[in-house]
């Protein structure tokens, strides 16, 4: 019984301290501490995607990339797998941008030199299709 009375007394003291702190906080006009919320995802505009892609690609390639990227994520509801997208710029970086770089089929470059084997394969393919 004595232990219960001691606990009750301790609870009363703690509640009084909390009340004093709350009173001091309201007197100081301090906002109550709140949990910070991360800003929710905002879909990027086509212009934003294009501008970001232009940093890594030429204008023509960036335009092709922007069209495909925007169409892909519009169709998927701006989700990555089953989760809502958090950072569209990270998604851009994740895409393989090298697939959007246009290459001239007549002048294949390999390790800084003209790749004659690639030119020969292109020539052979062209001959194969024209014989048809």
mmCIF file of N, CA and C in Angstrom:
data_model
loop_
_atom_site.group_PDB
_atom_site.id
_atom_site.type_symbol
_atom_site.label_atom_id
_atom_site.label_comp_id
_atom_site.label_asym_id
_atom_site.label_seq_id
_atom_site.Cartn_x
_atom_site.Cartn_y
_atom_site.Cartn_z
ATOM 1 N N UNK A 1 0.819 -1.186 0.000
ATOM 2 C CA UNK A 1 0.000 0.000 0.000
ATOM 3 C C UNK A 1 0.872 1.262 0.000
ATOM 4 N N UNK A 2 1.945 1.181 0.725
ATOM 5 C CA UNK A 2 2.853 2.310 0.813
ATOM 6 C C UNK A 2 3.479 2.605 -0.555
ATOM 7 N N UNK A 3 3.768 1.556 -1.303
ATOM 8 C CA UNK A 3 4.371 1.698 -2.621
ATOM 9 C C UNK A 3 3.405 2.401 -3.580
ATOM 10 N N UNK A 4 2.144 2.065 -3.524
ATOM 11 C CA UNK A 4 1.132 2.676 -4.387
ATOM 12 C C UNK A 4 1.030 4.170 -4.088
ATOM 13 N N UNK A 5 1.048 4.527 -2.830
ATOM 14 C CA UNK A 5 0.971 5.941 -2.459
ATOM 15 C C UNK A 5 2.198 6.709 -2.964
ATOM 16 N N UNK A 6 3.356 6.081 -2.892
ATOM 17 C CA UNK A 6 4.566 6.727 -3.381
ATOM 18 C C UNK A 6 4.499 6.937 -4.898
ATOM 19 N N UNK A 7 3.973 5.928 -5.610
ATOM 20 C CA UNK A 7 3.847 6.040 -7.066
ATOM 21 C C UNK A 7 2.852 7.137 -7.441
ATOM 22 N N UNK A 8 1.741 7.221 -6.729
ATOM 23 C CA UNK A 8 0.755 8.259 -6.998
ATOM 24 C C UNK A 8 1.359 9.646 -6.788
ATOM 25 N N UNK A 9 2.115 9.788 -5.722
ATOM 26 C CA UNK A 9 2.763 11.054 -5.415
ATOM 27 C C UNK A 9 3.741 11.425 -6.525
ATOM 28 N N UNK A 10 4.501 10.444 -6.996
ATOM 29 C CA UNK A 10 5.484 10.676 -8.061
ATOM 30 C C UNK A 10 4.779 11.089 -9.356
ATOM 31 N N UNK A 11 3.633 10.448 -9.653
ATOM 32 C CA UNK A 11 2.863 10.787 -10.852
ATOM 33 C C UNK A 11 2.357 12.225 -10.758
ATOM 34 N N UNK A 12 1.870 12.615 -9.593
ATOM 35 C CA UNK A 12 1.383 13.983 -9.405
ATOM 36 C C UNK A 12 2.505 14.998 -9.622
ATOM 37 N N UNK A 13 3.687 14.697 -9.123
ATOM 38 C CA UNK A 13 4.824 15.599 -9.296
ATOM 39 C C UNK A 13 5.186 15.730 -10.779
ATOM 40 N N UNK A 14 5.220 14.597 -11.494
ATOM 41 C CA UNK A 14 5.561 14.624 -12.920
ATOM 42 C C UNK A 14 4.511 15.378 -13.726
ATOM 43 N N UNK A 15 3.234 15.164 -13.414
ATOM 44 C CA UNK A 15 2.170 15.880 -14.120
ATOM 45 C C UNK A 15 2.285 17.378 -13.882
ATOM 46 N N UNK A 16 2.635 17.783 -12.677
ATOM 47 C CA UNK A 16 2.816 19.204 -12.366
ATOM 48 C C UNK A 16 3.978 19.776 -13.177
ATOM 49 N N UNK A 17 5.057 19.007 -13.316
ATOM 50 C CA UNK A 17 6.194 19.472 -14.098
ATOM 51 C C UNK A 17 5.821 19.640 -15.573
ATOM 52 N N UNK A 18 5.051 18.703 -16.083
ATOM 53 C CA UNK A 18 4.613 18.787 -17.479
ATOM 54 C C UNK A 18 3.744 20.027 -17.670
ATOM 55 N N UNK A 19 2.838 20.274 -16.747
ATOM 56 C CA UNK A 19 1.974 21.451 -16.830
ATOM 57 C C UNK A 19 2.800 22.743 -16.813
ATOM 58 N N UNK A 20 3.820 22.780 -15.976
ATOM 59 C CA UNK A 20 4.682 23.958 -15.918
ATOM 60 C C UNK A 20 5.418 24.168 -17.233
ATOM 61 N N UNK A 21 5.912 23.096 -17.809
ATOM 62 C CA UNK A 21 6.608 23.198 -19.095
ATOM 63 C C UNK A 21 5.675 23.679 -20.199
ATOM 64 N N UNK A 22 4.454 23.140 -20.231
ATOM 65 C CA UNK A 22 3.486 23.569 -21.244
ATOM 66 C C UNK A 22 3.130 25.039 -21.063
ATOM 67 N N UNK A 23 2.976 25.456 -19.823
ATOM 68 C CA UNK A 23 2.653 26.850 -19.533
ATOM 69 C C UNK A 23 3.804 27.758 -19.971
ATOM 70 N N UNK A 24 5.036 27.361 -19.709
ATOM 71 C CA UNK A 24 6.200 28.141 -20.104
ATOM 72 C C UNK A 24 6.311 28.214 -21.620
ATOM 73 N N UNK A 25 5.963 27.139 -22.274
ATOM 74 C CA UNK A 25 6.046 27.087 -23.734
ATOM 75 C C UNK A 25 5.002 28.012 -24.350
ATOM 76 N N UNK A 26 3.800 28.008 -23.840
ATOM 77 C CA UNK A 26 2.762 28.877 -24.384
ATOM 78 C C UNK A 26 3.070 30.340 -24.092
ATOM 79 N N UNK A 27 3.691 30.616 -22.973
ATOM 80 C CA UNK A 27 4.058 31.991 -22.650
ATOM 81 C C UNK A 27 5.159 32.491 -23.582
ATOM 82 N N UNK A 28 6.032 31.617 -23.967
ATOM 83 C CA UNK A 28 7.126 31.990 -24.860
ATOM 84 C C UNK A 28 6.686 31.989 -26.323
ATOM 85 N N UNK A 29 5.417 31.593 -26.571
ATOM 86 C CA UNK A 29 4.862 31.512 -27.926
ATOM 87 C C UNK A 29 5.679 30.613 -28.843
ATOM 88 N N UNK A 30 6.195 29.565 -28.296
ATOM 89 C CA UNK A 30 6.939 28.601 -29.094
ATOM 90 C C UNK A 30 5.962 27.618 -29.703
ATOM 91 N N UNK A 31 6.147 27.296 -30.951
ATOM 92 C CA UNK A 31 5.253 26.294 -31.539
ATOM 93 C C UNK A 31 5.531 24.927 -30.932
ATOM 94 N N UNK A 32 4.472 24.160 -30.840
ATOM 95 C CA UNK A 32 4.650 22.812 -30.304
ATOM 96 C C UNK A 32 5.454 21.992 -31.298
ATOM 97 N N UNK A 33 6.320 21.148 -30.787
ATOM 98 C CA UNK A 33 7.126 20.343 -31.709
ATOM 99 C C UNK A 33 6.234 19.409 -32.521
ATOM 100 N N UNK A 34 6.428 19.447 -33.835
ATOM 101 C CA UNK A 34 5.660 18.580 -34.724
ATOM 102 C C UNK A 34 6.616 17.758 -35.559
ATOM 103 N N UNK A 35 6.113 16.656 -35.988
ATOM 104 C CA UNK A 35 6.908 15.776 -36.833
ATOM 105 C C UNK A 35 6.958 16.367 -38.239
ATOM 106 N N UNK A 36 8.172 16.492 -38.771
ATOM 107 C CA UNK A 36 8.319 17.064 -40.105
ATOM 108 C C UNK A 36 7.817 16.082 -41.148
ATOM 109 N N UNK A 37 7.032 16.600 -42.081
ATOM 110 C CA UNK A 37 6.552 15.779 -43.178
ATOM 111 C C UNK A 37 7.402 16.053 -44.403
ATOM 112 N N UNK A 38 7.745 14.992 -45.090
ATOM 113 C CA UNK A 38 8.452 15.162 -46.346
ATOM 114 C C UNK A 38 7.448 15.656 -47.375
ATOM 115 N N UNK A 39 7.887 16.528 -48.270
ATOM 116 C CA UNK A 39 6.948 16.993 -49.287
ATOM 117 C C UNK A 39 6.533 15.823 -50.171
ATOM 118 N N UNK A 40 5.257 15.786 -50.514
ATOM 119 C CA UNK A 40 4.781 14.684 -51.342
ATOM 120 C C UNK A 40 5.302 14.864 -52.771
ATOM 121 N N UNK A 41 5.317 13.784 -53.505
ATOM 122 C CA UNK A 41 5.854 13.787 -54.863
ATOM 123 C C UNK A 41 4.974 14.646 -55.764
ATOM 124 N N UNK A 42 5.615 15.484 -56.562
ATOM 125 C CA UNK A 42 4.925 16.305 -57.543
ATOM 126 C C UNK A 42 5.402 15.858 -58.914
ATOM 127 N N UNK A 43 4.448 15.510 -59.782
ATOM 128 C CA UNK A 43 4.819 15.057 -61.121
ATOM 129 C C UNK A 43 5.573 16.157 -61.851
ATOM 130 N N UNK A 44 6.676 15.800 -62.503
ATOM 131 C CA UNK A 44 7.418 16.814 -63.252
ATOM 132 C C UNK A 44 6.697 17.159 -64.546
ATOM 133 N N UNK A 45 6.923 18.361 -65.011
ATOM 134 C CA UNK A 45 6.376 18.722 -66.313
ATOM 135 C C UNK A 45 7.297 18.180 -67.397
ATOM 136 N N UNK A 46 6.795 18.136 -68.603
ATOM 137 C CA UNK A 46 7.604 17.672 -69.729
ATOM 138 C C UNK A 46 8.808 18.595 -69.898
ATOM 139 N N UNK A 47 8.610 19.877 -69.674
ATOM 140 C CA UNK A 47 9.707 20.847 -69.795
ATOM 141 C C UNK A 47 10.799 20.569 -68.768
ATOM 142 N N UNK A 48 10.418 20.239 -67.543
ATOM 143 C CA UNK A 48 11.414 19.930 -66.513
ATOM 144 C C UNK A 48 12.221 18.695 -66.879
ATOM 145 N N UNK A 49 11.542 17.673 -67.384
ATOM 146 C CA UNK A 49 12.235 16.449 -67.789
ATOM 147 C C UNK A 49 13.191 16.756 -68.942
ATOM 148 N N UNK A 50 12.698 17.527 -69.914
ATOM 149 C CA UNK A 50 13.522 17.872 -71.079
ATOM 150 C C UNK A 50 14.758 18.658 -70.650
ATOM 151 N N UNK A 51 14.576 19.660 -69.789
ATOM 152 C CA UNK A 51 15.718 20.465 -69.330
ATOM 153 C C UNK A 51 16.741 19.605 -68.607
ATOM 154 N N UNK A 52 16.275 18.679 -67.775
ATOM 155 C CA UNK A 52 17.201 17.810 -67.041
ATOM 156 C C UNK A 52 17.914 16.853 -67.996
ATOM 157 N N UNK A 53 17.190 16.338 -68.991
ATOM 158 C CA UNK A 53 17.801 15.411 -69.957
ATOM 159 C C UNK A 53 18.808 16.130 -70.843
ATOM 160 N N UNK A 54 18.588 17.424 -71.106
ATOM 161 C CA UNK A 54 19.517 18.194 -71.944
ATOM 162 C C UNK A 54 20.888 18.334 -71.292
ATOM 163 N N UNK A 55 20.946 18.189 -69.976
ATOM 164 C CA UNK A 55 22.238 18.257 -69.292
ATOM 165 C C UNK A 55 23.120 17.074 -69.662
ATOM 166 N N UNK A 56 22.503 15.955 -70.063
ATOM 167 C CA UNK A 56 23.255 14.741 -70.340
ATOM 168 C C UNK A 56 23.226 14.326 -71.813
ATOM 169 N N UNK A 57 22.251 14.834 -72.565
ATOM 170 C CA UNK A 57 22.082 14.430 -73.955
ATOM 171 C C UNK A 57 21.966 15.653 -74.856
ATOM 172 N N UNK A 58 22.095 15.432 -76.167
ATOM 173 C CA UNK A 58 21.854 16.522 -77.117
ATOM 174 C C UNK A 58 20.353 16.809 -77.148
ATOM 175 N N UNK A 59 19.966 17.928 -77.757
ATOM 176 C CA UNK A 59 18.554 18.322 -77.760
ATOM 177 C C UNK A 59 17.661 17.287 -78.432
ATOM 178 N N UNK A 60 18.098 16.757 -79.576
ATOM 179 C CA UNK A 60 17.277 15.766 -80.277
ATOM 180 C C UNK A 60 17.126 14.488 -79.450
ATOM 181 N N UNK A 61 18.235 14.030 -78.876
ATOM 182 C CA UNK A 61 18.191 12.813 -78.062
ATOM 183 C C UNK A 61 17.393 13.048 -76.779
ATOM 184 N N UNK A 62 17.531 14.236 -76.204
ATOM 185 C CA UNK A 62 16.786 14.563 -74.987
ATOM 186 C C UNK A 62 15.295 14.594 -75.274
ATOM 187 N N UNK A 63 14.911 15.058 -76.451
ATOM 188 C CA UNK A 63 13.496 15.093 -76.820
ATOM 189 C C UNK A 63 12.928 13.678 -76.925
ATOM 190 N N UNK A 64 13.679 12.781 -77.570
ATOM 191 C CA UNK A 64 13.237 11.383 -77.671
ATOM 192 C C UNK A 64 13.127 10.750 -76.285
ATOM 193 N N UNK A 65 14.139 10.995 -75.456
ATOM 194 C CA UNK A 65 14.127 10.447 -74.106
ATOM 195 C C UNK A 65 12.937 10.974 -73.311
ATOM 196 N N UNK A 66 12.709 12.274 -73.391
ATOM 197 C CA UNK A 66 11.632 12.895 -72.633
ATOM 198 C C UNK A 66 10.286 12.299 -73.004
ATOM 199 N N UNK A 67 10.062 12.101 -74.297
ATOM 200 C CA UNK A 67 8.797 11.524 -74.756
ATOM 201 C C UNK A 67 8.597 10.124 -74.171
ATOM 202 N N UNK A 68 9.618 9.291 -74.254
ATOM 203 C CA UNK A 68 9.500 7.922 -73.760
ATOM 204 C C UNK A 68 9.375 7.867 -72.241
ATOM 205 N N UNK A 69 10.192 8.657 -71.551
ATOM 206 C CA UNK A 69 10.181 8.667 -70.086
ATOM 207 C C UNK A 69 8.822 9.133 -69.564
ATOM 208 N N UNK A 70 8.334 10.240 -70.102
ATOM 209 C CA UNK A 70 7.064 10.795 -69.633
ATOM 210 C C UNK A 70 5.915 9.835 -69.941
ATOM 211 N N UNK A 71 5.896 9.290 -71.141
ATOM 212 C CA UNK A 71 4.821 8.357 -71.508
ATOM 213 C C UNK A 71 4.846 7.109 -70.625
ATOM 214 N N UNK A 72 6.043 6.609 -70.340
ATOM 215 C CA UNK A 72 6.174 5.404 -69.519
ATOM 216 C C UNK A 72 5.596 5.623 -68.122
ATOM 217 N N UNK A 73 6.008 6.702 -67.479
ATOM 218 C CA UNK A 73 5.564 6.919 -66.102
ATOM 219 C C UNK A 73 4.140 7.452 -66.010
ATOM 220 N N UNK A 74 3.653 8.144 -67.034
ATOM 221 C CA UNK A 74 2.239 8.526 -67.045
ATOM 222 C C UNK A 74 1.369 7.274 -67.113
ATOM 223 N N UNK A 75 1.793 6.311 -67.918
ATOM 224 C CA UNK A 75 1.034 5.064 -68.044
ATOM 225 C C UNK A 75 1.061 4.252 -66.754
ATOM 226 N N UNK A 76 2.153 4.349 -65.995
ATOM 227 C CA UNK A 76 2.298 3.569 -64.757
ATOM 228 C C UNK A 76 1.869 4.337 -63.517
ATOM 229 N N UNK A 77 1.331 5.532 -63.678
ATOM 230 C CA UNK A 77 0.887 6.300 -62.522
ATOM 231 C C UNK A 77 2.035 6.835 -61.682
ATOM 232 N N UNK A 78 3.170 7.084 -62.309
ATOM 233 C CA UNK A 78 4.370 7.600 -61.635
ATOM 234 C C UNK A 78 4.749 6.715 -60.457
ATOM 235 N N UNK A 79 4.750 5.416 -60.716
ATOM 236 C CA UNK A 79 5.154 4.448 -59.702
ATOM 237 C C UNK A 79 6.421 3.739 -60.159
ATOM 238 N N UNK A 80 7.213 3.350 -59.175
ATOM 239 C CA UNK A 80 8.405 2.537 -59.423
ATOM 240 C C UNK A 80 8.102 1.196 -58.790
ATOM 241 N N UNK A 81 7.806 0.228 -59.623
ATOM 242 C CA UNK A 81 7.309 -1.046 -59.091
ATOM 243 C C UNK A 81 5.918 -0.810 -58.523
ATOM 244 N N UNK A 82 5.730 -1.127 -57.263
ATOM 245 C CA UNK A 82 4.439 -0.899 -56.602
ATOM 246 C C UNK A 82 4.431 0.378 -55.765
ATOM 247 N N UNK A 83 5.576 1.032 -55.665
ATOM 248 C CA UNK A 83 5.714 2.187 -54.779
ATOM 249 C C UNK A 83 5.612 3.489 -55.549
ATOM 250 N N UNK A 84 5.046 4.492 -54.874
ATOM 251 C CA UNK A 84 4.956 5.824 -55.454
ATOM 252 C C UNK A 84 6.368 6.380 -55.656
ATOM 253 N N UNK A 85 6.588 7.034 -56.780
ATOM 254 C CA UNK A 85 7.902 7.615 -57.064
ATOM 255 C C UNK A 85 8.192 8.727 -56.049
ATOM 256 N N UNK A 86 9.445 8.801 -55.620
ATOM 257 C CA UNK A 86 9.845 9.825 -54.663
ATOM 258 C C UNK A 86 10.699 10.901 -55.322
ATOM 259 N N UNK A 87 11.533 10.505 -56.280
ATOM 260 C CA UNK A 87 12.452 11.450 -56.912
ATOM 261 C C UNK A 87 12.558 11.117 -58.396
ATOM 262 N N UNK A 88 11.947 11.945 -59.249
ATOM 263 C CA UNK A 88 11.936 11.637 -60.674
ATOM 264 C C UNK A 88 13.328 11.816 -61.289
ATOM 265 N N UNK A 89 14.158 12.695 -60.719
ATOM 266 C CA UNK A 89 15.510 12.877 -61.260
ATOM 267 C C UNK A 89 16.349 11.621 -61.049
ATOM 268 N N UNK A 90 16.130 10.931 -59.929
ATOM 269 C CA UNK A 90 16.828 9.665 -59.700
ATOM 270 C C UNK A 90 16.373 8.632 -60.724
ATOM 271 N N UNK A 91 15.093 8.658 -61.070
ATOM 272 C CA UNK A 91 14.586 7.723 -62.088
ATOM 273 C C UNK A 91 15.212 8.016 -63.441
ATOM 274 N N UNK A 92 15.408 9.299 -63.764
ATOM 275 C CA UNK A 92 16.072 9.662 -65.027
ATOM 276 C C UNK A 92 17.496 9.124 -65.036
ATOM 277 N N UNK A 93 18.184 9.305 -63.910
ATOM 278 C CA UNK A 93 19.573 8.822 -63.849
ATOM 279 C C UNK A 93 19.648 7.301 -63.971
ATOM 280 N N UNK A 94 18.607 6.621 -63.520
ATOM 281 C CA UNK A 94 18.605 5.162 -63.554
ATOM 282 C C UNK A 94 18.399 4.633 -64.967
ATOM 283 N N UNK A 95 17.664 5.361 -65.793
ATOM 284 C CA UNK A 95 17.430 4.910 -67.161
ATOM 285 C C UNK A 95 18.754 4.905 -67.919
ATOM 286 N N UNK A 96 18.908 3.965 -68.830
ATOM 287 C CA UNK A 96 20.121 3.875 -69.634
ATOM 288 C C UNK A 96 20.034 4.907 -70.750
ATOM 289 N N UNK A 97 20.662 6.048 -70.554
ATOM 290 C CA UNK A 97 20.567 7.141 -71.512
ATOM 291 C C UNK A 97 21.317 6.843 -72.805
ATOM 292 N N UNK A 98 22.246 5.896 -72.756
ATOM 293 C CA UNK A 98 23.018 5.605 -73.963
ATOM 294 C C UNK A 98 22.138 5.033 -75.069
ATOM 295 N N UNK A 99 20.994 4.463 -74.722
ATOM 296 C CA UNK A 99 20.109 3.915 -75.756
ATOM 297 C C UNK A 99 19.419 5.022 -76.553
ATOM 298 N N UNK A 100 19.463 6.261 -76.050
ATOM 299 C CA UNK A 100 18.807 7.360 -76.740
ATOM 300 C C UNK A 100 19.787 8.195 -77.558
ATOM 301 N N UNK A 101 21.066 7.826 -77.521
ATOM 302 C CA UNK A 101 22.060 8.557 -78.298
ATOM 303 C C UNK A 101 21.992 8.056 -79.731
ATOM 304 N N UNK A 102 21.755 8.978 -80.653
ATOM 305 C CA UNK A 102 21.668 8.582 -82.063
ATOM 306 C C UNK A 102 23.066 8.324 -82.590
ATOM 307 N N UNK A 103 23.199 7.242 -83.339
ATOM 308 C CA UNK A 103 24.489 6.918 -83.942
ATOM 309 C C UNK A 103 24.322 6.890 -85.448
ATOM 310 N N UNK A 104 25.292 7.367 -86.145
ATOM 311 C CA UNK A 104 25.281 7.342 -87.594
ATOM 312 C C UNK A 104 25.769 5.965 -88.030
ATOM 313 N N UNK A 105 24.923 5.211 -88.708
ATOM 314 C CA UNK A 105 25.255 3.836 -89.070
ATOM 315 C C UNK A 105 26.424 3.759 -90.057
ATOM 316 N N UNK A 106 26.640 4.830 -90.855
ATOM 317 C CA UNK A 106 27.714 4.778 -91.846
ATOM 318 C C UNK A 106 29.090 4.973 -91.207
ATOM 319 N N UNK A 107 29.161 5.621 -90.101
ATOM 320 C CA UNK A 107 30.465 5.897 -89.500
ATOM 321 C C UNK A 107 30.492 5.380 -88.072
ATOM 322 N N UNK A 108 30.540 4.105 -87.927
ATOM 323 C CA UNK A 108 30.644 3.505 -86.592
ATOM 324 C C UNK A 108 32.037 3.761 -86.038
ATOM 325 N N UNK A 109 32.095 4.213 -84.816
ATOM 326 C CA UNK A 109 33.363 4.487 -84.163
ATOM 327 C C UNK A 109 33.544 3.493 -83.032
ATOM 328 N N UNK A 110 34.704 2.890 -82.970
ATOM 329 C CA UNK A 110 34.986 1.919 -81.914
ATOM 330 C C UNK A 110 36.334 2.282 -81.315
ATOM 331 N N UNK A 111 36.349 2.581 -80.016
ATOM 332 C CA UNK A 111 37.579 2.969 -79.324
ATOM 333 C C UNK A 111 38.290 4.123 -80.016
ATOM 334 N N UNK A 112 37.499 5.081 -80.501
ATOM 335 C CA UNK A 112 38.088 6.270 -81.127
ATOM 336 C C UNK A 112 38.532 6.062 -82.559
ATOM 337 N N UNK A 113 38.323 4.876 -83.153
ATOM 338 C CA UNK A 113 38.736 4.605 -84.527
ATOM 339 C C UNK A 113 37.541 4.094 -85.318
ATOM 340 N N UNK A 114 37.589 4.271 -86.613
ATOM 341 C CA UNK A 114 36.540 3.786 -87.490
ATOM 342 C C UNK A 114 36.510 2.263 -87.443
ATOM 343 N N UNK A 115 35.336 1.708 -87.260
ATOM 344 C CA UNK A 115 35.185 0.259 -87.163
ATOM 345 C C UNK A 115 34.792 -0.282 -88.537
ATOM 346 N N UNK A 116 35.776 -0.764 -89.265
ATOM 347 C CA UNK A 116 35.508 -1.246 -90.620
ATOM 348 C C UNK A 116 34.648 -2.503 -90.609
ATOM 349 N N UNK A 117 34.746 -3.316 -89.565
ATOM 350 C CA UNK A 117 33.908 -4.518 -89.480
ATOM 351 C C UNK A 117 32.436 -4.141 -89.392
ATOM 352 N N UNK A 118 32.122 -3.112 -88.609
ATOM 353 C CA UNK A 118 30.738 -2.674 -88.495
ATOM 354 C C UNK A 118 30.240 -2.149 -89.838
ATOM 355 N N UNK A 119 31.090 -1.408 -90.547
ATOM 356 C CA UNK A 119 30.712 -0.891 -91.863
ATOM 357 C C UNK A 119 30.465 -2.044 -92.826
ATOM 358 N N UNK A 120 31.275 -3.080 -92.755
ATOM 359 C CA UNK A 120 31.102 -4.225 -93.631
ATOM 360 C C UNK A 120 29.791 -4.952 -93.315
ATOM 361 N N UNK A 121 29.476 -5.089 -92.024
ATOM 362 C CA UNK A 121 28.216 -5.743 -91.642
ATOM 363 C C UNK A 121 27.010 -4.939 -92.143
ATOM 364 N N UNK A 122 27.094 -3.621 -92.066
ATOM 365 C CA UNK A 122 26.002 -2.773 -92.558
ATOM 366 C C UNK A 122 25.855 -2.942 -94.063
ATOM 367 N N UNK A 123 26.992 -2.970 -94.754
ATOM 368 C CA UNK A 123 26.965 -3.145 -96.199
ATOM 369 C C UNK A 123 26.352 -4.504 -96.563
ATOM 370 N N UNK A 124 26.762 -5.550 -95.860
ATOM 371 C CA UNK A 124 26.236 -6.896 -96.141
ATOM 372 C C UNK A 124 24.738 -6.963 -95.865
ATOM 373 N N UNK A 125 24.298 -6.343 -94.785
ATOM 374 C CA UNK A 125 22.863 -6.329 -94.478
ATOM 375 C C UNK A 125 22.086 -5.614 -95.572
ATOM 376 N N UNK A 126 22.630 -4.505 -96.033
ATOM 377 C CA UNK A 126 21.959 -3.745 -97.087
ATOM 378 C C UNK A 126 21.870 -4.596 -98.371
ATOM 379 N N UNK A 127 22.951 -5.311 -98.703
ATOM 380 C CA UNK A 127 22.942 -6.169 -99.887
ATOM 381 C C UNK A 127 21.915 -7.281 -99.741
ATOM 382 N N UNK A 128 21.832 -7.846 -98.525
ATOM 383 C CA UNK A 128 20.896 -8.939 -98.273
ATOM 384 C C UNK A 128 19.459 -8.485 -98.466
ATOM 385 N N UNK A 129 19.132 -7.315 -97.975
ATOM 386 C CA UNK A 129 17.751 -6.820 -98.056
ATOM 387 C C UNK A 129 17.381 -6.344 -99.453
ATOM 388 N N UNK A 130 18.349 -5.879 -100.244
ATOM 389 C CA UNK A 130 18.033 -5.390 -101.582
ATOM 390 C C UNK A 130 17.916 -6.541 -102.577
ATOM 391 N N UNK A 131 18.501 -7.683 -102.283
ATOM 392 C CA UNK A 131 18.408 -8.834 -103.185
ATOM 393 C C UNK A 131 16.999 -9.424 -103.155
ATOM 394 N N UNK A 132 16.346 -9.325 -102.004
ATOM 395 C CA UNK A 132 15.109 -9.888 -101.621
ATOM 396 C C UNK A 132 14.080 -10.186 -102.564
#
